[in-house]
Amino acid sequence: MKKSDFFELKEIFESHDNILILTHKSPDGDTLGCGFALCAYLRDIGKKANVINNENFPVRYNFLYDGYYVQDFEPQFIVAVDVADKSLFGSHLTRYMEEGAVDVCIDHHISNRGYAKRTFLDGKASAAALILFEYFKTIGYKISDFIAMCLYTAIATDTGCFKYQNTTPKTHIAAAELMQYDIGFEHINRKMFDVKSKGRIKVEQSVINNMEYYFNDRCTMIVITTELMNNCGAEPAEFEGLASIPLEIEGVVIGITVKQRHENVFKLSVRTTEEVDASAFCRRFGGGGHIRAAGCEIQGNLQEVRQIVIKAVAEALGEEYDD
Amino acid sequence: MKKSDFFELKEIFESHDNILILTHKSPDGDTLGCGFALCAYLRDIGKKANVINNENFPVRYNFLYDGYYVQDFEPQFIVAVDVADKSLFGSHLTRYMEEGAVDVCIDHHISNRGYAKRTFLDGKASAAALILFEYFKTIGYKISDFIAMCLYTAIATDTGCFKYQNTTPKTHIAAAELMQYDIGFEHINRKMFDVKSKGRIKVEQSVINNMEYYFNDRCTMIVITTELMNNCGAEPAEFEGLASIPLEIEGVVIGITVKQRHENVFKLSVRTTEEVDASAFCRRFGGGGHIRAAGCEIQGNLQEVRQIVIKAVAEALGEEYDD
């Protein structure tokens, strides 16, 4: 993004009021970090602003909205942060899926659908928060410790704490600057990456105990049935975000999470290393996504779905398989 | 450290040959990364140099010594990297524990005992590798991709991938520079932080299944008996580095790993959050360490040791406890 883009954005914010900030469904650290950082900034420059999501804000991120309160106003200007497509607003916010409903979108997804009237996109940014950080620096706005904390959280969570391929030198340099504010980055990281609830531990134990290995352990699969979820004694929320587990085993090149949606409908989350194209794998079943992380839905009973998946894995790996 | 220190170090390296580099026992990414980076540099400037350790180099770090070969020479100059005390050379290298046996030590442990004839110490550096990186930059030495990979690995592993409190702005800025070399940082991170062997998964499952909770889950304990190790069907090496697990549960302020050494001897590894001083806790039993990570040894049978530990935890937490 160019300097002039940031000054255009500044002009836009300064010439509007009663601003509603939309975050994407199944909200993560980036969309929430951006949402609350932007809200704090807008309120600081004298605007009325709120942040909303399709669901309640997850407790996991409670430190981002600890001092947040809803302001009373009729929204006149709509800004989406880290939302690639309007379908990601979720079913409670369908009114914003209409043509022209969103005024500004700030995003880093290369796949952004351009649904907003004006989109500020940097597809190379590790996190949408990096765009916001550059915005604040460019316009010379002195961010608060709170805003720094929101931005750091967003950047750290979207990069797996600077671990993943999407991390860039810019990501590290932003972190170096943001951690100099009073944000307690080590507490944020402990909460985001190291700590699990007892329920979550139970769930992970249960799925790992039942992990299935195929093709000389090059493929692993975890299956989460409704029955397992009911019997595990943990909240449904504890079953989110398990998709990375099958790929955590040494030597695995494709890791699959099969989660029961309805009696004969299963959702697949596929994670791969360089050898396999997850997106191509899922497209065969009408799904899609990124090259290392994709998803799709398959109908049938569990036994049928398992057979279909193993057969497709065999083909992807060039392995023999008789079903 | 001052610029003049680095130029002194350059002068030292240039005026010596047949250099042996010592790494600490139970070698980690920092000591090995420094060792192999320094070795590559010394060989590049025309010196003979080798790296040794008390044990074999761990397979986990094989990418650091993939192209390494031992050179044939009689050591004339001894350099220790990331080794705070000569006792850390290990039982096979006792000859280097003698007074004056080590010529130079490059280290970041504030607790360094000053056993070398000349110590280059920066207690504020997140990793010893940061000192080496600053050395190369200061003297204007153009590092290779391999050296960059060694240094990145050292820095990433010593900071938990930029997660822990010892991370500083300098750490991030170094990472930003090092990742611009051809090092495949995302593969390093996947190998170091995300991938586990099947044996390790088994071990973790087993210790988590048997995790003990005390004082409203503010204390957790895992107990690793010789029997458990024998029956788990995993290599003894898979039982290393489990000490962080008990602290991974939400709300836990003291996490204890009790590992059987001999029939009636147990080693404690204690990890704490801000509420408890791990070092003080362990000092009561003749041990010590850092404020958040410390260790000690307790004698007795398992039941006795458990009672002693729980009683000490009760006192540390200000809880009632009747044994």
Coordinates of N, CA and C in Angstrom, one line a residue, chain A residues 101-255:
Chain A
A101 N -23.2 -2.5 1.3 CA -23.5 -2.4 2.8 C -22.2 -2.0 3.5
V102 N -21.1 -2.4 3.0 CA -19.8 -2.1 3.8 C -19.1 -1.0 3.0
D103 N -18.7 0.0 3.8 CA -18.0 1.2 3.2 C -16.5 0.9 3.0
V104 N -15.9 0.4 4.0 CA -14.4 0.2 3.9 C -14.0 -1.1 4.4
C105 N -13.1 -1.8 3.7 CA -12.6 -3.0 4.2 C -11.0 -2.9 4.3
I106 N -10.5 -3.3 5.5 CA -9.0 -3.3 5.6 C -8.6 -4.8 5.8
D107 N -7.8 -5.3 4.9 CA -7.6 -6.8 4.8 C -6.3 -7.1 4.2
H108 N -5.9 -8.4 4.6 CA -4.6 -8.9 4.0 C -4.8 -10.2 3.3
H109 N -6.0 -10.6 3.0 CA -6.3 -11.8 2.3 C -6.2 -11.5 0.8
I110 N -5.3 -12.2 0.1 CA -5.1 -12.0 -1.3 C -6.5 -12.4 -2.1
S111 N -7.2 -13.3 -1.4 CA -8.5 -13.7 -2.0 C -9.7 -12.8 -1.7
N112 N -9.4 -11.6 -1.1 CA -10.5 -10.7 -0.8 C -11.3 -10.4 -2.0
R113 N -12.7 -10.5 -1.8 CA -13.6 -10.5 -2.9 C -14.0 -9.1 -3.4
G114 N -13.5 -8.1 -2.7 CA -13.8 -6.7 -3.1 C -15.2 -6.3 -2.9
Y115 N -15.8 -6.8 -1.9 CA -17.3 -6.5 -1.6 C -17.5 -5.1 -1.1
A116 N -16.4 -4.5 -0.5 CA -16.6 -3.2 0.1 C -16.5 -2.1 -0.9
K117 N -17.1 -0.9 -0.6 CA -17.0 0.2 -1.6 C -15.5 0.6 -1.8
R118 N -14.7 0.5 -0.7 CA -13.3 0.9 -0.8 C -12.5 -0.2 0.0
T119 N -11.6 -0.9 -0.7 CA -10.8 -1.9 0.0 C -9.4 -1.5 0.2
F120 N -8.8 -1.5 1.4 CA -7.4 -1.3 1.6 C -6.8 -2.6 1.9
L121 N -6.1 -3.2 0.8 CA -5.6 -4.5 0.8 C -4.1 -4.6 0.7
D122 N -3.5 -5.4 1.6 CA -2.0 -5.7 1.4 C -1.9 -7.2 1.6
G123 N -1.9 -7.9 0.4 CA -1.8 -9.3 0.4 C -0.5 -9.9 1.0
K124 N 0.5 -9.0 1.1 CA 1.8 -9.5 1.6 C 1.9 -9.4 3.1
A125 N 0.9 -8.7 3.7 CA 1.0 -8.5 5.2 C 0.7 -9.8 5.9
S126 N 1.5 -10.1 6.9 CA 1.2 -11.4 7.7 C -0.1 -11.3 8.4
A127 N -0.6 -10.1 8.7 CA -1.8 -9.9 9.5 C -2.4 -8.6 9.1
A128 N -3.7 -8.5 9.1 CA -4.4 -7.2 8.8 C -3.9 -6.2 9.8
A129 N -3.5 -6.6 11.0 CA -3.0 -5.6 12.0 C -1.8 -4.9 11.6
L130 N -1.0 -5.5 10.7 CA 0.2 -4.9 10.2 C -0.1 -3.7 9.3
I131 N -1.2 -3.8 8.6 CA -1.7 -2.7 7.8 C -2.1 -1.5 8.7
L132 N -2.8 -1.9 9.8 CA -3.3 -0.9 10.7 C -2.1 -0.2 11.4
F133 N -1.1 -1.0 11.7 CA 0.1 -0.5 12.4 C 0.8 0.5 11.5
E134 N 0.9 0.1 10.2 CA 1.6 1.0 9.2 C 0.7 2.3 9.1
Y135 N -0.6 2.1 9.1 CA -1.5 3.3 9.0 C -1.2 4.3 10.1
F136 N -1.2 3.8 11.3 CA -0.9 4.7 12.5 C 0.4 5.4 12.4
K137 N 1.4 4.6 12.0 CA 2.8 5.2 11.9 C 2.8 6.3 10.7
T138 N 2.2 5.9 9.6 CA 2.2 6.8 8.5 C 1.5 8.2 8.8
I139 N 0.4 8.1 9.4 CA -0.4 9.3 9.7 C 0.2 10.0 11.0
G140 N 1.1 9.4 11.7 CA 1.7 10.0 12.8 C 0.9 10.0 14.1
Y141 N 0.0 9.0 14.1 CA -0.9 8.8 15.3 C -0.1 8.0 16.4
K142 N -0.1 8.6 17.6 CA 0.7 8.0 18.7 C -0.2 6.9 19.3
I143 N 0.1 5.6 19.1 CA -0.8 4.6 19.6 C -0.6 4.5 21.1
S144 N -1.7 4.0 21.8 CA -1.7 3.7 23.2 C -1.1 2.3 23.5
D145 N -0.8 2.0 24.8 CA -0.4 0.7 25.1 C -1.5 -0.3 24.7
F146 N -2.7 0.1 24.9 CA -3.8 -0.8 24.6 C -3.8 -1.2 23.1
I147 N -3.7 -0.2 22.3 CA -3.7 -0.4 20.8 C -2.5 -1.3 20.5
A148 N -1.3 -1.0 21.1 CA -0.1 -1.8 20.8 C -0.4 -3.3 21.2
M149 N -1.1 -3.5 22.3 CA -1.4 -4.9 22.7 C -2.3 -5.6 21.7
C150 N -3.3 -4.8 21.3 CA -4.3 -5.4 20.3 C -3.5 -5.8 19.0
L151 N -2.6 -4.9 18.6 CA -1.9 -5.2 17.3 C -0.9 -6.4 17.5
Y152 N -0.2 -6.4 18.6 CA 0.8 -7.5 18.9 C 0.0 -8.8 18.9
T153 N -1.1 -8.8 19.6 CA -1.9 -10.1 19.7 C -2.3 -10.6 18.3
A154 N -2.8 -9.6 17.5 CA -3.2 -10.0 16.2 C -2.1 -10.5 15.3
I155 N -0.9 -9.9 15.4 CA 0.2 -10.3 14.6 C 0.8 -11.7 15.1
A156 N 0.9 -11.8 16.4 CA 1.4 -13.1 17.0 C 0.5 -14.2 16.6
T157 N -0.8 -14.0 16.8 CA -1.7 -15.2 16.6 C -1.8 -15.5 15.1
D158 N -1.8 -14.6 14.2 CA -1.9 -14.9 12.8 C -0.6 -15.6 12.2
T159 N 0.5 -15.5 12.9 CA 1.8 -16.1 12.4 C 2.2 -17.3 13.3
G160 N 1.3 -17.7 14.2 CA 1.7 -18.8 15.1 C 2.9 -18.4 15.9
C161 N 2.9 -17.1 16.4 CA 4.0 -16.5 17.1 C 5.3 -16.5 16.3
F162 N 5.2 -16.0 15.1 CA 6.4 -15.8 14.2 C 7.0 -17.1 13.7
K163 N 6.2 -18.1 13.7 CA 6.6 -19.5 13.4 C 6.4 -19.8 11.9
Y164 N 5.2 -19.4 11.4 CA 4.8 -19.8 10.1 C 5.4 -19.0 8.9
Q165 N 5.2 -19.7 7.8 CA 5.8 -19.1 6.5 C 5.3 -17.7 6.2
N166 N 4.2 -17.3 6.7 CA 3.7 -16.0 6.4 C 4.4 -14.9 7.2
T167 N 5.3 -15.3 8.1 CA 6.1 -14.3 8.8 C 7.1 -13.7 7.9
T168 N 7.3 -12.4 8.0 CA 8.2 -11.7 7.2 C 9.1 -10.8 8.0
P169 N 10.2 -10.3 7.5 CA 11.0 -9.4 8.3 C 10.2 -8.2 8.9
K170 N 9.2 -7.7 8.1 CA 8.4 -6.6 8.6 C 7.6 -7.0 9.8
T171 N 7.2 -8.3 9.9 CA 6.4 -8.8 11.0 C 7.3 -8.7 12.3
H172 N 8.6 -9.1 12.1 CA 9.5 -9.1 13.3 C 9.8 -7.6 13.7
I173 N 9.9 -6.8 12.7 CA 10.2 -5.4 13.0 C 9.1 -4.7 13.7
A174 N 7.8 -5.0 13.3 CA 6.7 -4.5 14.0 C 6.6 -5.0 15.4
A175 N 6.9 -6.3 15.6 CA 6.9 -6.9 17.0 C 7.9 -6.2 17.8
A176 N 9.1 -6.0 17.3 CA 10.2 -5.3 18.0 C 9.7 -3.9 18.5
E177 N 8.9 -3.2 17.7 CA 8.4 -1.9 18.1 C 7.2 -2.0 19.1
L178 N 6.3 -2.9 18.8 CA 5.1 -3.1 19.7 C 5.4 -3.6 21.1
M179 N 6.4 -4.4 21.2 CA 6.7 -5.0 22.5 C 7.4 -4.0 23.4
Q180 N 7.8 -2.8 22.9 CA 8.3 -1.8 23.7 C 7.3 -1.0 24.4
Y181 N 6.0 -1.2 24.1 CA 4.9 -0.6 24.8 C 4.6 -1.5 26.0
D182 N 3.8 -1.0 27.0 CA 3.6 -1.8 28.2 C 2.4 -2.8 27.8
I183 N 2.8 -3.9 27.2 CA 1.7 -4.9 26.7 C 1.9 -6.2 27.4
G184 N 2.9 -6.5 28.1 CA 3.1 -7.8 28.7 C 3.0 -8.9 27.7
F185 N 3.9 -8.8 26.6 CA 3.8 -9.7 25.5 C 3.9 -11.2 25.9
E186 N 4.7 -11.4 27.0 CA 4.9 -12.8 27.4 C 3.6 -13.4 28.0
H187 N 2.8 -12.6 28.6 CA 1.5 -13.1 29.2 C 0.6 -13.3 28.0
I188 N 0.6 -12.4 27.0 CA -0.3 -12.7 25.9 C 0.1 -14.0 25.2
N189 N 1.4 -14.2 25.0 CA 1.8 -15.4 24.3 C 1.5 -16.7 25.2
R190 N 1.7 -16.6 26.5 CA 1.4 -17.7 27.3 C -0.1 -18.1 27.1
K191 N -0.9 -17.0 27.2 CA -2.4 -17.3 27.1 C -2.7 -17.8 25.7
M192 N -2.1 -17.2 24.7 CA -2.5 -17.6 23.3 C -1.9 -19.0 22.9
F193 N -0.7 -19.3 23.4 CA 0.0 -20.5 22.8 C 0.3 -21.6 23.8
D194 N 0.4 -21.3 25.1 CA 0.9 -22.3 26.0 C -0.2 -22.9 26.9
V195 N -1.2 -22.2 27.1 CA -2.2 -22.6 28.2 C -3.4 -23.3 27.6
K196 N -3.8 -24.4 28.2 CA -5.0 -25.1 27.7 C -5.9 -25.3 28.9
S197 N -7.2 -25.4 28.7 CA -8.2 -25.7 29.8 C -8.1 -27.2 30.0
K198 N -8.6 -27.6 31.2 CA -8.6 -29.1 31.4 C -9.5 -29.8 30.4
G199 N -10.6 -29.1 30.0 CA -11.5 -29.7 29.0 C -10.7 -29.9 27.7
R200 N -9.9 -28.9 27.3 CA -9.2 -29.0 26.0 C -8.2 -30.2 26.1
I201 N -7.5 -30.3 27.2 CA -6.5 -31.4 27.4 C -7.3 -32.7 27.2
K202 N -8.4 -32.8 27.8 CA -9.2 -34.1 27.7 C -9.5 -34.3 26.2
V203 N -10.0 -33.3 25.5 CA -10.3 -33.5 24.1 C -9.1 -33.9 23.3
E204 N -8.0 -33.2 23.5 CA -6.8 -33.6 22.7 C -6.3 -35.0 23.0
Q205 N -6.4 -35.4 24.3 CA -6.0 -36.7 24.7 C -6.9 -37.7 23.9
S206 N -8.2 -37.4 23.9 CA -9.1 -38.3 23.3 C -8.9 -38.5 21.8
V207 N -8.7 -37.4 21.1 CA -8.5 -37.5 19.7 C -7.2 -38.1 19.3
I208 N -6.1 -37.8 20.1 CA -4.8 -38.4 19.9 C -4.8 -39.9 20.1
N209 N -5.5 -40.3 21.2 CA -5.6 -41.7 21.5 C -6.2 -42.5 20.4
N210 N -7.2 -41.8 19.6 CA -7.9 -42.5 18.6 C -7.3 -42.1 17.2
M211 N -6.2 -41.5 17.1 CA -5.6 -41.1 15.8 C -5.3 -42.3 15.0
E212 N -5.7 -42.2 13.7 CA -5.5 -43.3 12.7 C -4.3 -43.0 11.9
Y213 N -3.5 -44.0 11.6 CA -2.3 -43.8 10.8 C -2.4 -44.6 9.5
Y214 N -2.0 -44.0 8.4 CA -2.1 -44.7 7.1 C -0.8 -44.5 6.3
F215 N -0.6 -45.4 5.4 CA 0.5 -45.3 4.4 C 1.8 -45.0 5.1
N216 N 2.3 -46.0 5.9 CA 3.5 -45.8 6.6 C 3.6 -44.5 7.4
D217 N 2.5 -44.2 8.0 CA 2.4 -43.0 8.9 C 2.6 -41.7 8.1
R218 N 2.5 -41.7 6.8 CA 2.6 -40.4 6.0 C 1.2 -39.7 6.1
C219 N 0.2 -40.4 6.4 CA -1.1 -39.8 6.6 C -1.7 -40.1 8.0
T220 N -2.2 -39.1 8.7 CA -2.8 -39.4 10.0 C -4.2 -38.7 9.9
M221 N -5.2 -39.3 10.6 CA -6.5 -38.9 10.6 C -7.1 -38.9 12.0
I222 N -7.8 -37.8 12.4 CA -8.6 -37.8 13.6 C -10.0 -37.7 13.2
V223 N -10.9 -38.5 13.9 CA -12.3 -38.5 13.6 C -13.0 -38.0 14.9
I224 N -13.8 -37.0 14.7 CA -14.6 -36.4 15.8 C -16.1 -36.6 15.6
T225 N -16.6 -37.6 16.2 CA -18.0 -37.9 16.0 C -18.8 -37.2 17.0
T226 N -20.1 -37.0 16.7 CA -21.0 -36.4 17.7 C -21.0 -37.2 19.0
E227 N -20.9 -38.5 18.9 CA -20.8 -39.4 20.1 C -19.6 -39.0 20.9
L228 N -18.5 -38.9 20.3 CA -17.2 -38.6 21.0 C -17.4 -37.2 21.7
M229 N -18.0 -36.3 21.0 CA -18.1 -34.9 21.6 C -19.0 -35.0 22.8
N230 N -20.1 -35.8 22.7 CA -21.0 -35.9 23.8 C -20.4 -36.6 25.0
N231 N -19.6 -37.6 24.7 CA -19.1 -38.4 25.8 C -17.8 -37.9 26.4
C232 N -17.2 -36.9 25.8 CA -15.9 -36.5 26.3 C -15.9 -35.6 27.5
G233 N -17.1 -35.1 27.8 CA -17.3 -34.3 29.0 C -16.6 -32.9 28.8
A234 N -16.5 -32.4 27.6 CA -16.0 -31.1 27.4 C -16.9 -30.2 26.6
E235 N -16.8 -28.9 26.7 CA -17.7 -28.0 25.9 C -17.4 -28.1 24.4
P236 N -18.4 -27.9 23.6 CA -18.2 -28.0 22.1 C -17.1 -27.0 21.6
A237 N -16.9 -25.9 22.3 CA -15.9 -24.9 21.9 C -14.5 -25.5 22.0
E238 N -14.4 -26.5 22.9 CA -13.0 -27.1 23.1 C -12.7 -28.0 21.9
F239 N -13.6 -28.2 21.0 CA -13.3 -29.1 19.9 C -13.0 -28.2 18.6
E240 N -12.9 -26.9 18.8 CA -12.4 -26.1 17.7 C -10.9 -26.1 17.6
G241 N -10.4 -25.9 16.3 CA -9.0 -25.7 16.1 C -8.1 -26.9 16.4
L242 N -8.7 -28.1 16.2 CA -7.9 -29.3 16.3 C -7.2 -29.7 15.1
A243 N -7.5 -29.0 14.0 CA -7.0 -29.5 12.6 C -5.5 -29.6 12.5
S244 N -4.8 -28.8 13.3 CA -3.3 -28.9 13.2 C -2.7 -30.1 13.8
I245 N -3.4 -30.8 14.7 CA -2.9 -31.9 15.4 C -2.4 -33.1 14.5
P246 N -3.2 -33.5 13.5 CA -2.7 -34.7 12.7 C -1.4 -34.4 12.0
L247 N -1.1 -33.2 11.8 CA 0.2 -32.9 11.0 C 1.4 -32.7 12.0
E248 N 1.1 -32.9 13.3 CA 2.2 -32.7 14.3 C 3.0 -33.9 14.4
I249 N 2.7 -35.0 13.8 CA 3.5 -36.2 13.9 C 4.6 -36.2 12.9
E250 N 5.8 -36.6 13.3 CA 7.0 -36.6 12.5 C 6.7 -37.5 11.2
G251 N 7.0 -36.9 10.1 CA 6.9 -37.7 8.8 C 5.6 -37.6 8.1
V252 N 4.6 -37.1 8.8 CA 3.2 -36.9 8.2 C 3.2 -35.9 7.1
V253 N 2.7 -36.2 6.0 CA 2.6 -35.1 4.9 C 1.2 -34.7 4.7
I254 N 0.2 -35.5 5.1 CA -1.2 -35.0 5.0 C -1.9 -35.4 6.3
G255 N -2.5 -34.4 7.0 CA -3.2 -34.7 8.2 C -4.6 -34.3 8.0

